[in-house]
Coordinates of C-alpha atoms in Angstrom, one line a residue:
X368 CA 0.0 0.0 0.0
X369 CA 2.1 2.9 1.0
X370 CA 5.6 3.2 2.1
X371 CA 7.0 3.1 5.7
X372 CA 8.2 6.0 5.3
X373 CA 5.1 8.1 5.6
X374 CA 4.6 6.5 9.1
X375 CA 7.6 6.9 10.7
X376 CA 8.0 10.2 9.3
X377 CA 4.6 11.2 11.5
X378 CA 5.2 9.2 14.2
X379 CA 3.6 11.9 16.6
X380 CA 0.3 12.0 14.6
X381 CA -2.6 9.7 14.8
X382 CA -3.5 8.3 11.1
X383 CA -6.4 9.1 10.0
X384 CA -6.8 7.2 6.9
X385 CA -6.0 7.0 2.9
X386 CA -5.8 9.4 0.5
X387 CA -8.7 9.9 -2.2
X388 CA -7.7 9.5 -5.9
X389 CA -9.8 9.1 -8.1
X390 CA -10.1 5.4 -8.6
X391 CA -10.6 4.8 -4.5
X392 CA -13.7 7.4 -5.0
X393 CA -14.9 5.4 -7.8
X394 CA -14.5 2.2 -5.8
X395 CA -16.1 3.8 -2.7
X396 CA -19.1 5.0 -4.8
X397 CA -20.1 1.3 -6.6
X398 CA -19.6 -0.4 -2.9
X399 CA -21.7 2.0 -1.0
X400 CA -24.0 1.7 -4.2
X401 CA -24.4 -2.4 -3.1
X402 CA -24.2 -2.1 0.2
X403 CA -27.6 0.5 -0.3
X404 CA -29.3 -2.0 -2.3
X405 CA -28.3 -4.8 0.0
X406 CA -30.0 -2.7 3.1
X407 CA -33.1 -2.0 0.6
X408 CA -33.6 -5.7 -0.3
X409 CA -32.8 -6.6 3.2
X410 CA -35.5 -4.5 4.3
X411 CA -37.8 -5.7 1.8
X412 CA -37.4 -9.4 2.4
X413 CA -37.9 -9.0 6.1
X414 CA -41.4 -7.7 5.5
X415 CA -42.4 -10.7 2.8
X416 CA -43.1 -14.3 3.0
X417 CA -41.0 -16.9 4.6
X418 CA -39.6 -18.4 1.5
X419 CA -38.3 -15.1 1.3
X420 CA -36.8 -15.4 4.7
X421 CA -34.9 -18.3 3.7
X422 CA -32.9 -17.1 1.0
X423 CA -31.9 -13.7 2.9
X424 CA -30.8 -16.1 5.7
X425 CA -28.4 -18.0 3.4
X426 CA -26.3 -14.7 3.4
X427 CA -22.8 -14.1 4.6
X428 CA -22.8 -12.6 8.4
X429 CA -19.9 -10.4 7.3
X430 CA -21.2 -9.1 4.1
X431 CA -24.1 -8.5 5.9
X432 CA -22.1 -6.3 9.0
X433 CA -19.5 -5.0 6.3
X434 CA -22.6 -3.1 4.0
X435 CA -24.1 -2.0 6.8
X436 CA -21.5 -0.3 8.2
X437 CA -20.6 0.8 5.0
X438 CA -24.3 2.4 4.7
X439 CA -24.0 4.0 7.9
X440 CA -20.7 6.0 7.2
X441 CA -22.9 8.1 4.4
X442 CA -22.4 8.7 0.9
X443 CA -18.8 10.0 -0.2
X444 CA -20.6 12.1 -2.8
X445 CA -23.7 13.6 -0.4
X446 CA -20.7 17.0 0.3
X447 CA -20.0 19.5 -2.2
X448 CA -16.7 18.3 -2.4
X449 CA -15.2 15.1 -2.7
X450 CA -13.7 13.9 0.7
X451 CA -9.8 14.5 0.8
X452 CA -9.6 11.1 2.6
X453 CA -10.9 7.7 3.1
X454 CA -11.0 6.0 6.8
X455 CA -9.2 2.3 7.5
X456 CA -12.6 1.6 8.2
X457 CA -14.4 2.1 5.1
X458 CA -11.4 0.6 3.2
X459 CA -12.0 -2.6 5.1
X460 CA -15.5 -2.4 4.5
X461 CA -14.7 -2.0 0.4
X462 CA -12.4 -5.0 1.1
X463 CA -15.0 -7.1 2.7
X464 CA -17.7 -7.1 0.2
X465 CA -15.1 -7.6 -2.6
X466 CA -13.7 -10.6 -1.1
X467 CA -17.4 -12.0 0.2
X468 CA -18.1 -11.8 -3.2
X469 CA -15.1 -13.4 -4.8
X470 CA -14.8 -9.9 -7.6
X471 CA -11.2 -10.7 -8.0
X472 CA -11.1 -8.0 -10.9
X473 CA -12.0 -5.9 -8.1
X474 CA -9.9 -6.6 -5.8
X475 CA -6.8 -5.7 -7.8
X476 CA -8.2 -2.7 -9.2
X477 CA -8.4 -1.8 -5.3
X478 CA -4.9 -2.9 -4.6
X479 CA -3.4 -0.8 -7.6
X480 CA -5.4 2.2 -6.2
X481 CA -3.9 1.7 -3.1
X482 CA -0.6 1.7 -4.3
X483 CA -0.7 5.1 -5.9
X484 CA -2.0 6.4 -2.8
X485 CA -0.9 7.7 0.6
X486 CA -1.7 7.8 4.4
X487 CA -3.0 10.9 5.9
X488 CA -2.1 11.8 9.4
X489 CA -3.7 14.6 11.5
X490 CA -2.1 17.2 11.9
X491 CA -1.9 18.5 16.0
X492 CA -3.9 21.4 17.1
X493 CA -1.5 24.6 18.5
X494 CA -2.3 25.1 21.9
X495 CA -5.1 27.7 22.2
X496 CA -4.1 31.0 23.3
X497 CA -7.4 31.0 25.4
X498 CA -6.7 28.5 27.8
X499 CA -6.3 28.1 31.0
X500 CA -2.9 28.8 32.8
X501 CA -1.9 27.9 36.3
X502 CA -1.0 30.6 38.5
X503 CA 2.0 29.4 39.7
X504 CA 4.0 28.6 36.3
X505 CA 2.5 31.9 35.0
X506 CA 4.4 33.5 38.2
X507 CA 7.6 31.5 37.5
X508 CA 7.2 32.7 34.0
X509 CA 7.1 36.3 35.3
X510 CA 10.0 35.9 37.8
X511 CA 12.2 34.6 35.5
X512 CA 11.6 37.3 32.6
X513 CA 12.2 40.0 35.3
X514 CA 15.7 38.3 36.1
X515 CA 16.6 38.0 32.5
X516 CA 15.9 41.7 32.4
X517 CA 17.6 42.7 35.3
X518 CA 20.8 40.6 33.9
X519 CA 20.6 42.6 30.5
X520 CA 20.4 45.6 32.6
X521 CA 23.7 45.1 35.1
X522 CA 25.1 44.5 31.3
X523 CA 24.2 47.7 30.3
X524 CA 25.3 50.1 32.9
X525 CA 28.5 47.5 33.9
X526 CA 30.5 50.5 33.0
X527 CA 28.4 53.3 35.0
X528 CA 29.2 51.1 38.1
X529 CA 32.7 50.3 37.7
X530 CA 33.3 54.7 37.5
X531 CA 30.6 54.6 40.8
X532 CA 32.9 52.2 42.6
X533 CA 36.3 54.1 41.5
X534 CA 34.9 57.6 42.7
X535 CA 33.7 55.3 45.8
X536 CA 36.9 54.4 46.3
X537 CA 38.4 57.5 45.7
X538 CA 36.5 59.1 48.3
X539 CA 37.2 56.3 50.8
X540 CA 41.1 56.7 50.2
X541 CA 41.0 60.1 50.9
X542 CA 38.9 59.9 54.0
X543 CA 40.8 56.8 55.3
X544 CA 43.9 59.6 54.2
X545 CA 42.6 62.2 56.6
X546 CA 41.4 59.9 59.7
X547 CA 45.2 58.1 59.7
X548 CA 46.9 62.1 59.5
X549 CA 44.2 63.6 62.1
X550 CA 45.1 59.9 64.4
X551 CA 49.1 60.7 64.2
X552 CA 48.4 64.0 65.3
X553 CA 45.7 63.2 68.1
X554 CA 46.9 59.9 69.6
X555 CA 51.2 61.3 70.4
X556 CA 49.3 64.5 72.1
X557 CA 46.7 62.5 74.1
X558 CA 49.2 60.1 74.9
X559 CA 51.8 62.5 76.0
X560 CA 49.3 64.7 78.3
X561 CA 48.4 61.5 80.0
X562 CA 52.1 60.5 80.8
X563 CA 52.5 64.3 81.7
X564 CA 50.1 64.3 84.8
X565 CA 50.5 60.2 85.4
X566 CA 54.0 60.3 85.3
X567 CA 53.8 63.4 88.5
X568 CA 52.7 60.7 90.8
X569 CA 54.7 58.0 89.4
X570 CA 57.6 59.8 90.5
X571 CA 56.8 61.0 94.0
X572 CA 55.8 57.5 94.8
X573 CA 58.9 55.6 93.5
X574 CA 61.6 58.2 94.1
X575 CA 61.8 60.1 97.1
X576 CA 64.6 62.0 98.8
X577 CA 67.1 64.9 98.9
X578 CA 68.0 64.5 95.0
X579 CA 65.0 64.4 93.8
X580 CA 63.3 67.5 95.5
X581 CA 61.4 68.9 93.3
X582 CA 61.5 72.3 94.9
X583 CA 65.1 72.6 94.5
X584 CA 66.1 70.6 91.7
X585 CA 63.5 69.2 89.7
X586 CA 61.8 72.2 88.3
X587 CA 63.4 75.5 86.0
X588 CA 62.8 78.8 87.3
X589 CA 59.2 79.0 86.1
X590 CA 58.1 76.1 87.8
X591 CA 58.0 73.4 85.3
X592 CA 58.6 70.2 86.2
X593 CA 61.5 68.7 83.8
X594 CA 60.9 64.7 84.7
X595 CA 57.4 65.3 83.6
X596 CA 58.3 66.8 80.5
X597 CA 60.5 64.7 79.3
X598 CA 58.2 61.2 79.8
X599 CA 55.7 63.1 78.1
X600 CA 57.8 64.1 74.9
X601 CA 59.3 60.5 75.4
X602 CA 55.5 59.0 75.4
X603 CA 54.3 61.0 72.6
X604 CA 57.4 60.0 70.3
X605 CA 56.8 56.6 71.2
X606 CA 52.9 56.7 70.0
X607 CA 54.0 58.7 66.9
X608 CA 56.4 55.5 66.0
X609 CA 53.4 53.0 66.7
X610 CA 51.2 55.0 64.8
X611 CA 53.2 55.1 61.9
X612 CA 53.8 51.2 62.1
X613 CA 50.6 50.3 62.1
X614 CA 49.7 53.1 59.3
X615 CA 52.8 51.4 57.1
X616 CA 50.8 47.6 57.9
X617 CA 47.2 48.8 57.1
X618 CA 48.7 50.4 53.7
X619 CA 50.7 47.1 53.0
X620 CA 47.4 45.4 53.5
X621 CA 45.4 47.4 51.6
X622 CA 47.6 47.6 48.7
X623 CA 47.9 43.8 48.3
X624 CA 43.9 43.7 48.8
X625 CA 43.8 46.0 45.3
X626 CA 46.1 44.4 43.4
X627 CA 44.4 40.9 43.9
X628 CA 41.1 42.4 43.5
X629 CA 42.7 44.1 40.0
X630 CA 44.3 41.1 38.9
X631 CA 40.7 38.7 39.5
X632 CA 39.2 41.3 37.9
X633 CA 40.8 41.5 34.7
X634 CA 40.8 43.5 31.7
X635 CA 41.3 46.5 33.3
X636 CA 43.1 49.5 31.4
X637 CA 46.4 50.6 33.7
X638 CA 46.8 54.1 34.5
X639 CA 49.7 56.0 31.7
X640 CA 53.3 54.4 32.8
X641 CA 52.1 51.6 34.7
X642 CA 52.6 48.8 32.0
X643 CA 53.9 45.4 32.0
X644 CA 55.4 42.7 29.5
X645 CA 52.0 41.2 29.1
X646 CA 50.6 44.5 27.8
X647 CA 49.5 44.5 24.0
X648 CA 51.3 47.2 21.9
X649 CA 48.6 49.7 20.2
X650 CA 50.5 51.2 16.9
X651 CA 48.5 54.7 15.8
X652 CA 48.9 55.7 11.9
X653 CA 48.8 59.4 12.9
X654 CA 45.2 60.1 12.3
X655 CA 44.0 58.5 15.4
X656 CA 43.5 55.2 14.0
X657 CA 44.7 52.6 16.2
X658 CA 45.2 49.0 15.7
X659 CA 47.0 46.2 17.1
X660 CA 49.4 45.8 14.2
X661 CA 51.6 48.3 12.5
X662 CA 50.5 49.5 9.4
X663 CA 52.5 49.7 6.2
X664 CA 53.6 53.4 6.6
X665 CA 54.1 54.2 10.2
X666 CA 56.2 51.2 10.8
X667 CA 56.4 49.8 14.3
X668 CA 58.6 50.7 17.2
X669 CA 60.9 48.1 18.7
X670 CA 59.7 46.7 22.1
X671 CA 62.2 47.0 25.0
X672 CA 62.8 43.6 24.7
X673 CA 63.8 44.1 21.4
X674 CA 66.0 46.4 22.4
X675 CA 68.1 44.6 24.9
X676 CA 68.0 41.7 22.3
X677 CA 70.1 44.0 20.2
X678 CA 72.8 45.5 22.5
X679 CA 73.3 41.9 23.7

């Protein structure tokens, strides 16, 4: 009949019969023809004598259940238009009566139609743009095209953030600038008042006696008490160093934090001088044309390891 190939081919469709030519119409039209005049006689004899009865008994079972379903699938010429397609089971039906009554012209006629036809599949309906939609996929829909927007969006203004981040950090250097200065100044003066008054009683409780008077020898004309002074200076100097320690650690620290931050990040353009031997060389023709290549005209300029290449 027809080739495998048509099935497999629509594997996803349900088949809905054979195609029409025009010799499978003509062979649908004379069997519907005798299965109609089967149900008329059939009819007839049922309503006459009883040696009537007997010779409609003597008929095939099948023929008889092959015509009438046959008559009950309507005429294939009662549309306008011919049918586009014939079902499996009005072919078996066509196939029945033929063989019930041994037409073996017939029967070959019907296979060479057969043979010059094709299967026809149905073709799926597209979902209706009507129906219903659950709720919760319809929100997952919904959350998921906002986060795909939102991700074209960080593309976008990627740049605009990177320049709100440096002036960010600009700002934080130079207030992390001003707080270390204004602590070196504070801390050796807070510090060294402190020691100033301590150290007064530190010194009348641990050293006592004639050498240590400090009416007499201890203080300058004006009344000031030299010990005093002196761990006071001592005590600031000494914050003053600390201060600057922990000022050179915290820079250390901070310096390394940017240039592992720079160097994960990648890509980023180094400020003018700062270039290593990783850099790509940009040539310029004059005009402000820039390319990675030297063009014909400029020329290139040798590469500093070029250079030491050649005095070696």
């Amino acid at each position: 009949m027809t080739s495998s190939s048509a099935s497999n081919s629509f594997s996803a469709k349900s088949l809905e019969g054979i195609q029409i030519n025009d010799s499978l119409f003509q062979h649908w039209m004379d069997a519907f023809a005798t299965a109609s005049n089967h149900i008329i006689e059939s009819t007839a004899s049922s309503q006459s004598s009883s040696t009537t009865t007997t010779s409609a008994s003597s008929s095939s079972t099948t023929l008889t259940k092959a015509m009438t379903d046959l008559h009950t699938m309507g005429s294939p010429s009662q549309g306008k238009e011919k049918p586009s397609h014939m079902s499996l089971s009005t072919l078996q039906a066509i196939q029945t009566i033929y063989q019930e009554q041994s037409n073996n012209d017939r029967l070959v006629s019907l296979e060479e139609a057969l043979k010059t036809s094709s299967l026809v599949f149905s073709t799926p309906k597209p979902p209706s743009s009507q129906s219903k939609i659950d709720p919760k996929f319809q929100r997952r829909m919904d959350r998921l095209r906002l986060q795909v927007e939102e991700t074209k969006y960080h593309k976008l203004t990627n740049n605009l953030q990177d320049h709100h981040q440096d002036d960010d950090i600009t700002a934080k250097s130079m207030t992390f600038a001003a707080s270390v200065g204004l602590n070196m100044i504070v801390a050796p003066l807070s510090f060294g008042c402190f020691m100033y008054f301590f150290a007064g009683g530190i010194f009348d409780y641990f050293f006592t006696g004639d050498e240590f008077d400090n009416n007499v020898n201890n203080k300058k004309p004006g009344g000031t008490d030299i010990k005093r002074v002196i761990v006071g200076v001592v005590s600031g100097v000494l914050m003053m160093i600390i201060e600057m320690l922990l000022f050179v650690i915290r820079t250390h620290e901070m310096e390394e934090h940017t240039r592992r931050k720079k160097k994960r990040k990648g890509g980023k353009v180094e400020p003018f001088g700062v270039y290593t031997k990783n850099t790509p060389a940009v040539y310029s023709d004059g005009t402000g044309n820039k390319s990675s290549r030297p063009t014909p005209t400029t020329g290139s300029r040798p590469t500093n390891d070029l250079l030491q290449k050649k005095q070696k």
